[in-house]
mmCIF file with all atom_site columns, C-alpha atoms in Angstrom:
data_model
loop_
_atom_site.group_PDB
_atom_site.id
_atom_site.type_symbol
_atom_site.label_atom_id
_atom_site.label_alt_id
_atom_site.label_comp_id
_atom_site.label_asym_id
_atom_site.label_entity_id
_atom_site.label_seq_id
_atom_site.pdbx_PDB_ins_code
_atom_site.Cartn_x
_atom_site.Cartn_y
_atom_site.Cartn_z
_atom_site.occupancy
_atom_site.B_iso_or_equiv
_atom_site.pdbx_formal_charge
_atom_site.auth_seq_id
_atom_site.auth_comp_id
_atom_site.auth_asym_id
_atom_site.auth_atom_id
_atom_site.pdbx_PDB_model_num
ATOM 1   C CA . UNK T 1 1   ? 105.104 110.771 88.542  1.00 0.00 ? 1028 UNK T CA 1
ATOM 2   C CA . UNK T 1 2   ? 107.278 109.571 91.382  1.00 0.00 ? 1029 UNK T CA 1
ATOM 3   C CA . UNK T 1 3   ? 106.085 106.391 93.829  1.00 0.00 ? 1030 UNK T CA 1
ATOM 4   C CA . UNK T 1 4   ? 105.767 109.578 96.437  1.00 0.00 ? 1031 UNK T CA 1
ATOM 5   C CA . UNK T 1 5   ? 103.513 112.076 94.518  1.00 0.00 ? 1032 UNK T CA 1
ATOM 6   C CA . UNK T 1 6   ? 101.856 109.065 93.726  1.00 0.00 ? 1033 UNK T CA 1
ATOM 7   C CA . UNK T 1 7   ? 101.272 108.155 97.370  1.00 0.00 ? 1034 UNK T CA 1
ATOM 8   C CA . UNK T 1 8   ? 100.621 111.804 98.479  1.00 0.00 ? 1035 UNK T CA 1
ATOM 9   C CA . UNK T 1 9   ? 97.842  112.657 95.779  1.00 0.00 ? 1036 UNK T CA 1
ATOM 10  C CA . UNK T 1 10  ? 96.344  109.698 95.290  1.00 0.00 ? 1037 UNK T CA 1
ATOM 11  C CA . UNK T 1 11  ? 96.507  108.197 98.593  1.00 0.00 ? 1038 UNK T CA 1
ATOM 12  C CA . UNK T 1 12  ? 96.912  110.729 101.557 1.00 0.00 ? 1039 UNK T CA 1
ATOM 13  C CA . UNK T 1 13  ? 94.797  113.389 100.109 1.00 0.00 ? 1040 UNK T CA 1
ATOM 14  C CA . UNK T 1 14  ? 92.127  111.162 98.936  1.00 0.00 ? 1041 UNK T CA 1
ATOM 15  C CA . UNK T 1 15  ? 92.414  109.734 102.621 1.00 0.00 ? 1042 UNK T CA 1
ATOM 16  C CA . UNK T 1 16  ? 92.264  112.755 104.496 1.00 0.00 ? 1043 UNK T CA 1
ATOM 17  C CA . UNK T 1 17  ? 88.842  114.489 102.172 1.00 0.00 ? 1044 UNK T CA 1
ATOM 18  C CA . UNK T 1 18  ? 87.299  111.053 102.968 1.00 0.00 ? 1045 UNK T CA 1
ATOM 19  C CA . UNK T 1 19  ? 88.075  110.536 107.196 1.00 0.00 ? 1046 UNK T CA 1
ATOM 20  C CA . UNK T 1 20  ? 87.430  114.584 107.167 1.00 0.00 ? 1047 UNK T CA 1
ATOM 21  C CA . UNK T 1 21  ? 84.054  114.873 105.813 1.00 0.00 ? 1048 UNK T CA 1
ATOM 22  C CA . UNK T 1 22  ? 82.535  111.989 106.990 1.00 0.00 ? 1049 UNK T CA 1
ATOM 23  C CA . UNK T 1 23  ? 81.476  113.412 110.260 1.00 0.00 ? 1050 UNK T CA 1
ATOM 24  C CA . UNK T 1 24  ? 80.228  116.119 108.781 1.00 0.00 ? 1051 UNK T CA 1
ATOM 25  C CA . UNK T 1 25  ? 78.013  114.479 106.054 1.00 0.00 ? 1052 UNK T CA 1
ATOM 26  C CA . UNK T 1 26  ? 77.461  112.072 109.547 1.00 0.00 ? 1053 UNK T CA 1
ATOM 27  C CA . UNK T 1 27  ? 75.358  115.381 110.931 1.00 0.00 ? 1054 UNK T CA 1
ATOM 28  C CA . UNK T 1 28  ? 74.129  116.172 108.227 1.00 0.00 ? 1055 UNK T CA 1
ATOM 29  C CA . UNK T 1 29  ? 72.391  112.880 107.247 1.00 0.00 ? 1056 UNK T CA 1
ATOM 30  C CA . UNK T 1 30  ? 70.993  113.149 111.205 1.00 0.00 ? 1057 UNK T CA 1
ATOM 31  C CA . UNK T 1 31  ? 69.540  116.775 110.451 1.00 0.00 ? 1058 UNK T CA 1
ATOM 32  C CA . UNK T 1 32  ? 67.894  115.723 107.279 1.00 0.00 ? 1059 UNK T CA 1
ATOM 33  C CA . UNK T 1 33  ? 66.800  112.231 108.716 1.00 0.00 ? 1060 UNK T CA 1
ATOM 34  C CA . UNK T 1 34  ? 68.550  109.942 106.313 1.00 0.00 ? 1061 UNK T CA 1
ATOM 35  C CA . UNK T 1 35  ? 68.823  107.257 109.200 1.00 0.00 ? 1062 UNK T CA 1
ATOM 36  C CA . UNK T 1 36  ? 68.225  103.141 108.635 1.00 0.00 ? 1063 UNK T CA 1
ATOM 37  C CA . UNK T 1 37  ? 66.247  101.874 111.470 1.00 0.00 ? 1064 UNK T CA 1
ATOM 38  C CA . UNK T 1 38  ? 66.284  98.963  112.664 1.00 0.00 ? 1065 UNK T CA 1
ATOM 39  C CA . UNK T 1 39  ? 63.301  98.186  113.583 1.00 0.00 ? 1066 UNK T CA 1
ATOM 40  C CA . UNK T 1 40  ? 63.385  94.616  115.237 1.00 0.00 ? 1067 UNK T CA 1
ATOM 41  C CA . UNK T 1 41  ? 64.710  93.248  111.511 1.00 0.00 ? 1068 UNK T CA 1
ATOM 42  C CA . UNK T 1 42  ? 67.082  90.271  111.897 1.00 0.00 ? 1069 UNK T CA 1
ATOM 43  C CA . UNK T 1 43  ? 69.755  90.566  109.470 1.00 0.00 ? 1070 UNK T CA 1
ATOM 44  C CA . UNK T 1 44  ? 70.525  94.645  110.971 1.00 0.00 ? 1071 UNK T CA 1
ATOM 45  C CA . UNK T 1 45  ? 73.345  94.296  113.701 1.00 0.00 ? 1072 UNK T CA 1
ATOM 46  C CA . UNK T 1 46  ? 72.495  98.016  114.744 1.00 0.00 ? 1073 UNK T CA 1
ATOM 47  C CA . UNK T 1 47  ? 70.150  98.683  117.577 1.00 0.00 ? 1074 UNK T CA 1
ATOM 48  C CA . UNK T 1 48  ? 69.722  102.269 117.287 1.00 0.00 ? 1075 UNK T CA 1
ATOM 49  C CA . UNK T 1 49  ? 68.917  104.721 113.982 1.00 0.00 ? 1076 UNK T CA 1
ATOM 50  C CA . UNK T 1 50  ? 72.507  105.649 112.557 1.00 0.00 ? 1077 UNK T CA 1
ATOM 51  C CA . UNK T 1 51  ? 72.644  107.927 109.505 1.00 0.00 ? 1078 UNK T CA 1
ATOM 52  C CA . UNK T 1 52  ? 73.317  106.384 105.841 1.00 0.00 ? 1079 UNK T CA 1
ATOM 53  C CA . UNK T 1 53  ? 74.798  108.662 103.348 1.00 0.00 ? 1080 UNK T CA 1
ATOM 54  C CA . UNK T 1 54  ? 78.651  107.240 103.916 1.00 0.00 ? 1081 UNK T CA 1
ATOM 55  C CA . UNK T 1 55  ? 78.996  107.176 99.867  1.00 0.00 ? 1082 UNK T CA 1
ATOM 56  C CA . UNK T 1 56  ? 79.361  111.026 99.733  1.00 0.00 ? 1083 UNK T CA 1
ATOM 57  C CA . UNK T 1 57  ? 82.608  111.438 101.543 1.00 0.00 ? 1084 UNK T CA 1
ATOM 58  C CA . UNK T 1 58  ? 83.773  108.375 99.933  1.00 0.00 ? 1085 UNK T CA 1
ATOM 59  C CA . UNK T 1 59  ? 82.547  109.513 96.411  1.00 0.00 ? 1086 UNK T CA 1
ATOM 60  C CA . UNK T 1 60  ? 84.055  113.037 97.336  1.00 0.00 ? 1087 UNK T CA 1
ATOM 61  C CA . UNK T 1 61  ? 87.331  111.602 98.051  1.00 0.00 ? 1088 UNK T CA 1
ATOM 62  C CA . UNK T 1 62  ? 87.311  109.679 94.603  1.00 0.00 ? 1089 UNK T CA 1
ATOM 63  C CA . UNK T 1 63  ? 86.634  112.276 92.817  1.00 0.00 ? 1090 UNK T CA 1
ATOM 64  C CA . UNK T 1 64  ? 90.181  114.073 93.952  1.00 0.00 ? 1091 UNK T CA 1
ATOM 65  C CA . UNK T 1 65  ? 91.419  112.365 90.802  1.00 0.00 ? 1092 UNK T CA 1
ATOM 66  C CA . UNK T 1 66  ? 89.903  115.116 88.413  1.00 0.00 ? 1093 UNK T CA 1
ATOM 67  C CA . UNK T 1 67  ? 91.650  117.553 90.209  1.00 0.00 ? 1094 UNK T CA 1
ATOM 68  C CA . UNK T 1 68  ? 95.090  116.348 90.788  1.00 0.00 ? 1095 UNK T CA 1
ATOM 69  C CA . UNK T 1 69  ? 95.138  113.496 87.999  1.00 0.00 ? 1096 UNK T CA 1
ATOM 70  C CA . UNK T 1 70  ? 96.858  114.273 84.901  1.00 0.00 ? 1097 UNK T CA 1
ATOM 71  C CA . UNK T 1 71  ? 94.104  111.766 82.708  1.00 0.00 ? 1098 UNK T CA 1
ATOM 72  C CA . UNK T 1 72  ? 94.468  111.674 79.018  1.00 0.00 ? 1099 UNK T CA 1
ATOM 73  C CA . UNK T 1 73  ? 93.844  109.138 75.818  1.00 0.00 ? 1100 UNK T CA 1
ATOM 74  C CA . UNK T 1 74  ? 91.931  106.106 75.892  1.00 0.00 ? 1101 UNK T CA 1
ATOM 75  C CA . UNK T 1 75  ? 92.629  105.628 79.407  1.00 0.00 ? 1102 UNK T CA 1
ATOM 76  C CA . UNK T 1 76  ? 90.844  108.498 80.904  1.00 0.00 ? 1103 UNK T CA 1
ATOM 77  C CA . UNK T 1 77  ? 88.060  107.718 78.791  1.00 0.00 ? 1104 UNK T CA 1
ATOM 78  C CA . UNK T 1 78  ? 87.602  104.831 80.674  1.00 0.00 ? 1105 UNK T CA 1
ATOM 79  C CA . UNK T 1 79  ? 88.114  106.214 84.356  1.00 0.00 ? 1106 UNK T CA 1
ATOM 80  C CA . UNK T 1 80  ? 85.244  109.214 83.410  1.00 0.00 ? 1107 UNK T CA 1
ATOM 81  C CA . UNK T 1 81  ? 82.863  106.565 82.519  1.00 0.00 ? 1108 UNK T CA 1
ATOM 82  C CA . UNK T 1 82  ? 83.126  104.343 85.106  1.00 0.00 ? 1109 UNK T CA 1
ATOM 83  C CA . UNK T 1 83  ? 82.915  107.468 87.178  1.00 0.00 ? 1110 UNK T CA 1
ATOM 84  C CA . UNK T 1 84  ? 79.781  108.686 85.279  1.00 0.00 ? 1111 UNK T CA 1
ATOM 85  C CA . UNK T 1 85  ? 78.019  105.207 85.802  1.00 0.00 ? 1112 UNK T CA 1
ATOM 86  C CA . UNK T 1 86  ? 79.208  104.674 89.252  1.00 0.00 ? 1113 UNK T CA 1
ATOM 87  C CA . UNK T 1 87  ? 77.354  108.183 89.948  1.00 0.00 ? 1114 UNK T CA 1
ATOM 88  C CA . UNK T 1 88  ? 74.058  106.785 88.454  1.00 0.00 ? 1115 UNK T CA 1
ATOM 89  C CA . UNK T 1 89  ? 74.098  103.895 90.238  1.00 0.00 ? 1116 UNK T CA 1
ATOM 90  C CA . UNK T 1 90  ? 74.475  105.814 93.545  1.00 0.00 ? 1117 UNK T CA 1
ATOM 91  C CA . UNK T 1 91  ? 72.174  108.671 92.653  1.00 0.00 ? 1118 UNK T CA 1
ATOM 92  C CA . UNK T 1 92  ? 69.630  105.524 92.410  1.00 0.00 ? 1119 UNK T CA 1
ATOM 93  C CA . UNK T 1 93  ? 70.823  104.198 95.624  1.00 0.00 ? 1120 UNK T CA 1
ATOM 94  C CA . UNK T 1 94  ? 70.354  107.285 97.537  1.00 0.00 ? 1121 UNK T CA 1
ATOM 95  C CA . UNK T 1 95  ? 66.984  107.463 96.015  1.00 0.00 ? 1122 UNK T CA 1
ATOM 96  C CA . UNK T 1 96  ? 66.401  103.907 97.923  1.00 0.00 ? 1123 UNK T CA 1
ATOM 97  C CA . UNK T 1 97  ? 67.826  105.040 101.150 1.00 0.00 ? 1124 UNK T CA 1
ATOM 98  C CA . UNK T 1 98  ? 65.514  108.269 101.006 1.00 0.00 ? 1125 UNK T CA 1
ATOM 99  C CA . UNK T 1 99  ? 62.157  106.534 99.654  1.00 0.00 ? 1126 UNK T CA 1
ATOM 100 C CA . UNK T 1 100 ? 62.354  102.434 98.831  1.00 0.00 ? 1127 UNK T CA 1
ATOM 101 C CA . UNK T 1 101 ? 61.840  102.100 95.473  1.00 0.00 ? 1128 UNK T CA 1
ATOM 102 C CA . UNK T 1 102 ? 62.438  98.885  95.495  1.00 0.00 ? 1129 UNK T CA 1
ATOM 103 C CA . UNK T 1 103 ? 64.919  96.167  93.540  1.00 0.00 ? 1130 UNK T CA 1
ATOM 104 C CA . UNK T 1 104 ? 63.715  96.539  90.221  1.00 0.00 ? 1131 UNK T CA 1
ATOM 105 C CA . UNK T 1 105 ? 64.558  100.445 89.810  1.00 0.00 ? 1132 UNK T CA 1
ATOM 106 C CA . UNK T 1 106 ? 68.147  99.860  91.298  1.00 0.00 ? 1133 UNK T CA 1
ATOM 107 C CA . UNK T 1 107 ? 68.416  97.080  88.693  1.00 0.00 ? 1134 UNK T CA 1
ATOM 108 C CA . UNK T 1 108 ? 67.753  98.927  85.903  1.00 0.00 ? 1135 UNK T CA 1
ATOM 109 C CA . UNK T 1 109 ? 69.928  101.952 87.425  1.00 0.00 ? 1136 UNK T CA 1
ATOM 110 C CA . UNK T 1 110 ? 72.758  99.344  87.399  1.00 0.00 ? 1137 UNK T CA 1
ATOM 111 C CA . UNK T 1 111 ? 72.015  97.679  83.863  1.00 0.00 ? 1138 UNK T CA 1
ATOM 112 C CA . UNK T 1 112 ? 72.085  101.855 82.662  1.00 0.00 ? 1139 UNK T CA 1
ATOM 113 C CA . UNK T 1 113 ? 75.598  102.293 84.592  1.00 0.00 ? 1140 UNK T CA 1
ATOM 114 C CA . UNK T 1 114 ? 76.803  98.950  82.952  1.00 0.00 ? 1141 UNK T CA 1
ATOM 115 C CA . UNK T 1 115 ? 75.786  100.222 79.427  1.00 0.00 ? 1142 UNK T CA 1
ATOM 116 C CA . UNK T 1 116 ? 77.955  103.458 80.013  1.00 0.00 ? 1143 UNK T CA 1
ATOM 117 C CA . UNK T 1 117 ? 81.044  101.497 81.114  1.00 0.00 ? 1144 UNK T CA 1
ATOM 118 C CA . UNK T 1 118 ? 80.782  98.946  78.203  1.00 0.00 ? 1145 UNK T CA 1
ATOM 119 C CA . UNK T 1 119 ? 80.131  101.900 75.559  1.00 0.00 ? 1146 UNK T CA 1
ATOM 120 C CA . UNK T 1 120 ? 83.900  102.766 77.215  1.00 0.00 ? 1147 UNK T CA 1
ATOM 121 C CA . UNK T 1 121 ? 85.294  99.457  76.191  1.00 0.00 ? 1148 UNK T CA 1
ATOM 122 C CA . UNK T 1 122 ? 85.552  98.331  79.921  1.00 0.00 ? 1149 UNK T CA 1
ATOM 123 C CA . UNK T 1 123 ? 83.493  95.064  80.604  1.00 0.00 ? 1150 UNK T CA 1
ATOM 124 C CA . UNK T 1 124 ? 83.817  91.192  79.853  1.00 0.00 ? 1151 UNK T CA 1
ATOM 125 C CA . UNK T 1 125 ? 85.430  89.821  77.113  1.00 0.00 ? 1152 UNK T CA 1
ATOM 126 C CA . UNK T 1 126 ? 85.652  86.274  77.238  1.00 0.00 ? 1153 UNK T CA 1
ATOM 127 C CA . UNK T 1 127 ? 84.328  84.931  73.640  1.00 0.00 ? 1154 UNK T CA 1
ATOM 128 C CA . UNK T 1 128 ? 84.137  86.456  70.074  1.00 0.00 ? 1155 UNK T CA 1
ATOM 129 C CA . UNK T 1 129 ? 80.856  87.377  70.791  1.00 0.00 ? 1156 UNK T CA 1
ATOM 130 C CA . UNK T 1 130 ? 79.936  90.635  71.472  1.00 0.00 ? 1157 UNK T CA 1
ATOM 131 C CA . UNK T 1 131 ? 75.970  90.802  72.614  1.00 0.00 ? 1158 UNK T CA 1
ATOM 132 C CA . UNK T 1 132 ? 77.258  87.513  74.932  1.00 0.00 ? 1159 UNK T CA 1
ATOM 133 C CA . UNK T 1 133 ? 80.171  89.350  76.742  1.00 0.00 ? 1160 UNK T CA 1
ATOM 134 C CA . UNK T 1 134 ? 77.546  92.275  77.467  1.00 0.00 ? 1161 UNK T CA 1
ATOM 135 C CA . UNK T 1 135 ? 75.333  89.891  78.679  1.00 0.00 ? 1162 UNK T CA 1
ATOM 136 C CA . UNK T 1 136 ? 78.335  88.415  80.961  1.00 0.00 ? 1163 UNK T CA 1
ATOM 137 C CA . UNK T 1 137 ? 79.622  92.021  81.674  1.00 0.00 ? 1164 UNK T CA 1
ATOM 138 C CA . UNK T 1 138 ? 75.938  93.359  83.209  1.00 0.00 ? 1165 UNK T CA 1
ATOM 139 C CA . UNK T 1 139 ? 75.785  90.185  85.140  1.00 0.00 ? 1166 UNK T CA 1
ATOM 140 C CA . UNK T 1 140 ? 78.887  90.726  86.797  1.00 0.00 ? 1167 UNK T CA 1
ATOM 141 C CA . UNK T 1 141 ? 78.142  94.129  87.639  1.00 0.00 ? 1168 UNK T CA 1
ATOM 142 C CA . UNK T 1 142 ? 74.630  93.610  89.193  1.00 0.00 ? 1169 UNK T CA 1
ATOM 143 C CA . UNK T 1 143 ? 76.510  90.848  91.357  1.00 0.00 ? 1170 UNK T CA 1
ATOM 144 C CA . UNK T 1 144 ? 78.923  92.388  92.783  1.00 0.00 ? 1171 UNK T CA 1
ATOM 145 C CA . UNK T 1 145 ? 76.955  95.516  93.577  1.00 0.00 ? 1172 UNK T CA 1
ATOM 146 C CA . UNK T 1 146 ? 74.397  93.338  95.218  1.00 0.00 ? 1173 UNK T CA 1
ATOM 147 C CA . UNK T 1 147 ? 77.019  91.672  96.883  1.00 0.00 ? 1174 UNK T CA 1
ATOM 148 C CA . UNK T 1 148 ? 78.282  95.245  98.471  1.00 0.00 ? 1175 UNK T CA 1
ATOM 149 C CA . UNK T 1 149 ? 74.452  95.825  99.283  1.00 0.00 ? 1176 UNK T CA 1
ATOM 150 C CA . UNK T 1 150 ? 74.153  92.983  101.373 1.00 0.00 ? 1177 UNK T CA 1
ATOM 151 C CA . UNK T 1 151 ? 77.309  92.820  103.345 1.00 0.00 ? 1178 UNK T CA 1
ATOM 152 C CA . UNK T 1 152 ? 76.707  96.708  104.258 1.00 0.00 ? 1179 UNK T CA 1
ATOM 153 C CA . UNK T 1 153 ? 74.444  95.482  106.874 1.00 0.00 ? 1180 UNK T CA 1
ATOM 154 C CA . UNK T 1 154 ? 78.075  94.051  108.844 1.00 0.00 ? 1181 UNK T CA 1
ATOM 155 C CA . UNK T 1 155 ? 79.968  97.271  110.159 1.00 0.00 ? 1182 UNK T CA 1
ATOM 156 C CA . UNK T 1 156 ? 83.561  97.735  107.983 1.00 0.00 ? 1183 UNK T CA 1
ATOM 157 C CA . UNK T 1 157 ? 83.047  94.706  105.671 1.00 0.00 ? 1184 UNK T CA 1
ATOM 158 C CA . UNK T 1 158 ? 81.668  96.411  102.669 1.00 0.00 ? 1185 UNK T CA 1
ATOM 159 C CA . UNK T 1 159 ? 84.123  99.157  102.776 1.00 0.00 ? 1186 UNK T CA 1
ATOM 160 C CA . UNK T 1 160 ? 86.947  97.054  104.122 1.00 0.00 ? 1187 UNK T CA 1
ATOM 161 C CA . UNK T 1 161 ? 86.441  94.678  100.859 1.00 0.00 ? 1188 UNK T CA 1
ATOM 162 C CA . UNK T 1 162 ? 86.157  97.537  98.579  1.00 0.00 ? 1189 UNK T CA 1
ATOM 163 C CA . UNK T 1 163 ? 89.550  98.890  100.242 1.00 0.00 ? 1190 UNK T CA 1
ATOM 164 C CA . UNK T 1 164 ? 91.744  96.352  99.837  1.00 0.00 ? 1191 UNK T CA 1
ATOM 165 C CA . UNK T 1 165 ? 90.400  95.039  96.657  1.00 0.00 ? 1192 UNK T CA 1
ATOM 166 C CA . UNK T 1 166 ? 91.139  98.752  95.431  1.00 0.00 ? 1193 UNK T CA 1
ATOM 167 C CA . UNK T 1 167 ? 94.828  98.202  96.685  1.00 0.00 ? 1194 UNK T CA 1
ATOM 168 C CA . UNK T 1 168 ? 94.873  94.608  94.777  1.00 0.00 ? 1195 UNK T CA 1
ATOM 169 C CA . UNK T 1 169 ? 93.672  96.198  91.591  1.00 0.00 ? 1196 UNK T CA 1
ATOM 170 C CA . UNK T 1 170 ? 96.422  99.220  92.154  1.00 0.00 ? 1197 UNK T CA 1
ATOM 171 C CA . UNK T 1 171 ? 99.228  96.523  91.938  1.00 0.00 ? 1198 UNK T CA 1
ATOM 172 C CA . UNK T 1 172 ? 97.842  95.042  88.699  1.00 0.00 ? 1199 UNK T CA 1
ATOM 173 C CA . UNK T 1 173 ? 97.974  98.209  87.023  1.00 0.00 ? 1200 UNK T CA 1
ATOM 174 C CA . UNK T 1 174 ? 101.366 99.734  88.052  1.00 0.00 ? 1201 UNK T CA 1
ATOM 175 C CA . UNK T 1 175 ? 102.776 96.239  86.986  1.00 0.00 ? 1202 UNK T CA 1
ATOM 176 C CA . UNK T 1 176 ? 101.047 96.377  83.349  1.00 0.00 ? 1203 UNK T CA 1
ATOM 177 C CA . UNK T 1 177 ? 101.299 100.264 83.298  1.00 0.00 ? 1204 UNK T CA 1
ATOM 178 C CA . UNK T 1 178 ? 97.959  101.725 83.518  1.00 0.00 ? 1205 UNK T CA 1
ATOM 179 C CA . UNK T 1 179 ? 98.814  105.128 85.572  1.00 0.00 ? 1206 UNK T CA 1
ATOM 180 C CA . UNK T 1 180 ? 95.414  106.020 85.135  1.00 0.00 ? 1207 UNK T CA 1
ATOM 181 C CA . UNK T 1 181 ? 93.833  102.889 86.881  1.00 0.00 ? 1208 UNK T CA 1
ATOM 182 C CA . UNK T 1 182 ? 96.280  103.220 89.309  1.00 0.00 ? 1209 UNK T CA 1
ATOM 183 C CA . UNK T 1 183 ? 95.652  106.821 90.231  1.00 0.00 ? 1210 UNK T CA 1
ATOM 184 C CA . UNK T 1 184 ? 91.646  105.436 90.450  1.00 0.00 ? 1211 UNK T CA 1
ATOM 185 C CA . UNK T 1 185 ? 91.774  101.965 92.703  1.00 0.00 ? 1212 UNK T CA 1
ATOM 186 C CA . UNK T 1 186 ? 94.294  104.074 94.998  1.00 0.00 ? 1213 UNK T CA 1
ATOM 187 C CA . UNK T 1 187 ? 92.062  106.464 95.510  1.00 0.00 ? 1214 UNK T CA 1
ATOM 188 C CA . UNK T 1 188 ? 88.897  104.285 96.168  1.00 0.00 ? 1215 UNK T CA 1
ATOM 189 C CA . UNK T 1 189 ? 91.138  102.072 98.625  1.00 0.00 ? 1216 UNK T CA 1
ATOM 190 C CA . UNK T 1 190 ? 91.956  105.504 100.396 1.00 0.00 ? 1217 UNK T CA 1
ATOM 191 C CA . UNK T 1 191 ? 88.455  106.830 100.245 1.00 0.00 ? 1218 UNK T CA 1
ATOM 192 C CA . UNK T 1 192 ? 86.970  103.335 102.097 1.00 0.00 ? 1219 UNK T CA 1
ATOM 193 C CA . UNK T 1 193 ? 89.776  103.420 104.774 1.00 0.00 ? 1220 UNK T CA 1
ATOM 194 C CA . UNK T 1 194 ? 89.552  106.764 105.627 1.00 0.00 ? 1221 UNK T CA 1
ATOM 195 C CA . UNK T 1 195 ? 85.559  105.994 105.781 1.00 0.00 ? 1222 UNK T CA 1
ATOM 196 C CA . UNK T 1 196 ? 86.306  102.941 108.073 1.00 0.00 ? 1223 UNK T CA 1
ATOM 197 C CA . UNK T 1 197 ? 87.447  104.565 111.530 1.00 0.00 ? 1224 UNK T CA 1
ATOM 198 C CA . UNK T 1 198 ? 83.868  105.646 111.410 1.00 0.00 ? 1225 UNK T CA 1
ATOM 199 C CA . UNK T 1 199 ? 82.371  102.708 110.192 1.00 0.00 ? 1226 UNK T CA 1
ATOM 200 C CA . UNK T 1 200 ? 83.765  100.097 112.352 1.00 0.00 ? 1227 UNK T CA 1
ATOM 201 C CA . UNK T 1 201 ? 81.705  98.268  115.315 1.00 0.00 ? 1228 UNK T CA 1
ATOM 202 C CA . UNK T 1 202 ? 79.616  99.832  116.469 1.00 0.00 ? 1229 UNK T CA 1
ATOM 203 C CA . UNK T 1 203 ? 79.187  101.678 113.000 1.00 0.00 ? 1230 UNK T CA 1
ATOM 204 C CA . UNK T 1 204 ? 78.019  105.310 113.428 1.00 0.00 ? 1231 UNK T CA 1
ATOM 205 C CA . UNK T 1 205 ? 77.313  106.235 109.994 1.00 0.00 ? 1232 UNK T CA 1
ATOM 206 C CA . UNK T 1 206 ? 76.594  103.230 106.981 1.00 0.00 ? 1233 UNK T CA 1
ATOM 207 C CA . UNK T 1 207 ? 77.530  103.160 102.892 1.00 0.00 ? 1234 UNK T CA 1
ATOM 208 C CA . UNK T 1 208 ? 73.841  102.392 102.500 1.00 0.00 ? 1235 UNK T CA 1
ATOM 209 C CA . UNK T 1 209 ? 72.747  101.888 98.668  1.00 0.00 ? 1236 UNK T CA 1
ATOM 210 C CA . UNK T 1 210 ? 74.210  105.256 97.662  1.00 0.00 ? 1237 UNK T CA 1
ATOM 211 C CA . UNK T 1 211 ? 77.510  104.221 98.961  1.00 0.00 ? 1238 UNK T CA 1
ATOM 212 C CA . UNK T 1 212 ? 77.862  100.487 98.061  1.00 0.00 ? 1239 UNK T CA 1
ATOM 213 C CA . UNK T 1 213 ? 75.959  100.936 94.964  1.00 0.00 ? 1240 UNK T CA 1
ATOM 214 C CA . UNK T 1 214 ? 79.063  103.334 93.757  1.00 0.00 ? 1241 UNK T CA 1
ATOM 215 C CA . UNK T 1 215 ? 81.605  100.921 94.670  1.00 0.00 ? 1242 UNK T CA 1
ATOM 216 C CA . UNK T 1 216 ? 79.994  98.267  93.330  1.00 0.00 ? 1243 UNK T CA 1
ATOM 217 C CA . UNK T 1 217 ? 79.777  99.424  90.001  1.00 0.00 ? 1244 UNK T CA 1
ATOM 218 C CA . UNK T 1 218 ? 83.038  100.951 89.984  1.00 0.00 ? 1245 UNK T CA 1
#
C-alpha cells in the first residue's frame, strides 16, 4: 500500500465518518437526553447541559479499518482484540453516562477488556514472569483510561492527547513495519481530530466514559 492510499483510507476517510457524524449523534444524544449537567460541580468547565455520547462517531470512524484494511496473521489478531475490549470498556462507559454505576463496575469492565487484549499477546512484558507482567499490564490500562476520564472534563484535551499520541504510535510502527498498527493509531488520530472541531471551547458535545473509556483502553 502506497504512503497515499495509506493517507486516504486510513486518514481522510476515517476523518471525514468521524467530523460527519458527530453532529448528528450531537442531536441525537439531545433527543434521548444523554446530557452531563453541570450542576454547580467545580471541576465541570461547562455551564450549560451538552450531550455526551462523542465515542460513537469516534468509535465509528475506527472501525473504517474492517472495511478498507486488508488485516491478516498474528497482527490482525491483535487489532480485533483490542477492538473487542476497547468496545467493552465503552459499552460500560456508556452505561455510566446513562445511569452511574459507579467506579467499581467500570473497573472491572476495564480489568475484562485488559484480559482480552493480554489473551492477544498485547500487554506488558517487562520480567520473565508472566502473572507479574499481567499484573503490570491491567495497571497500566486502568491508568491511562482513568487518566482520559478525568481530563474529559477540559474541552479538546482528552481527544487532542489521544490524537496525537495515535500519530506518535503511527510512526513507531511504519518504522518497525507493523502495517496493521499503523492502519489502527492512524485511524484513531483521525477519528479524535475530526471529533475536535466540535469539541473545542466551548465544547458542544463531550467523549464522556463511553468515549474516553474506548480510547483509553485502546
Amino acid at each position: 500500500m502506497t504512503v497515499g492510499e495509506l493517507a486516504f483510507w486510513f486518514f481522510l476517510v476515517p476523518l471525514a465518518v468521524s467530523a460527519g457524524t458527530t453532529p448528528l449523534i450531537r442531536g441525537l444524544a439531545r433527543r434521548i437526553g444523554l446530557l452531563d449537567h453541570p450542576d454547580g460541580e467545580s471541576y465541570k468547565w461547562h455551564d450549560r447541559a451538552t450531550p455526551y455520547l462523542g465515542g460513537l462517531p469516534i468509535i465509528l470512524a475506527t472501525s473504517t479499518i474492517f472495511v478498507f484494511g486488508d488485516l491478516r496473521g498474528e497482527a490482525a489478531t491483535k487489532v480485533q482484540a483490542m477492538f473487542v475490549a476497547a468496545i467493552l470498556c465503552s459499552l460500560v462507559g456508556l452505561l455510566d453516562d446513562w445511569r452511574r454505576i459507579g467506579a467499581g463496575p467500570k473497573m472491572l469492565g476495564v480489568l475484562c477488556g485488559g484480559l482480552i487484549v493480554w489473551w492477544a499477546d498485547v500487554g506488558t512484558h517487562l520480567s520473565s514472569f508472566t502473572p507479574l507482567d499481567l499484573v503490570l499490564s491491567l495497571l497500566w490500562l486502568a491508568a491511562i483510561t482513568n487518566a482520559f476520564n478525568i481530563i474529559d472534563n477540559m474541552d479538546g484535551v482528552a481527544a487532542g492527547v489521544a490524537g496525537f499520541a495515535s500519530l506518535s504510535y503511527f510512526a513507531v510502527a511504519v518504522a518497525t513495519d507493523q502495517p496493521e498498527f499503523a492502519m489502527l493509531t492512524l485511524s484513531i488520530a483521525a477519528a479524535c481530530f475530526g471529533f475536535l472541531r466540535f469539541n473545542f471551547r466551548p465544547a458542544t458535545i463531550f467523549l464522556g466514559d463511553f468515549g474516553t473509556m474506548y480510547l483509553g483502553l485502546i
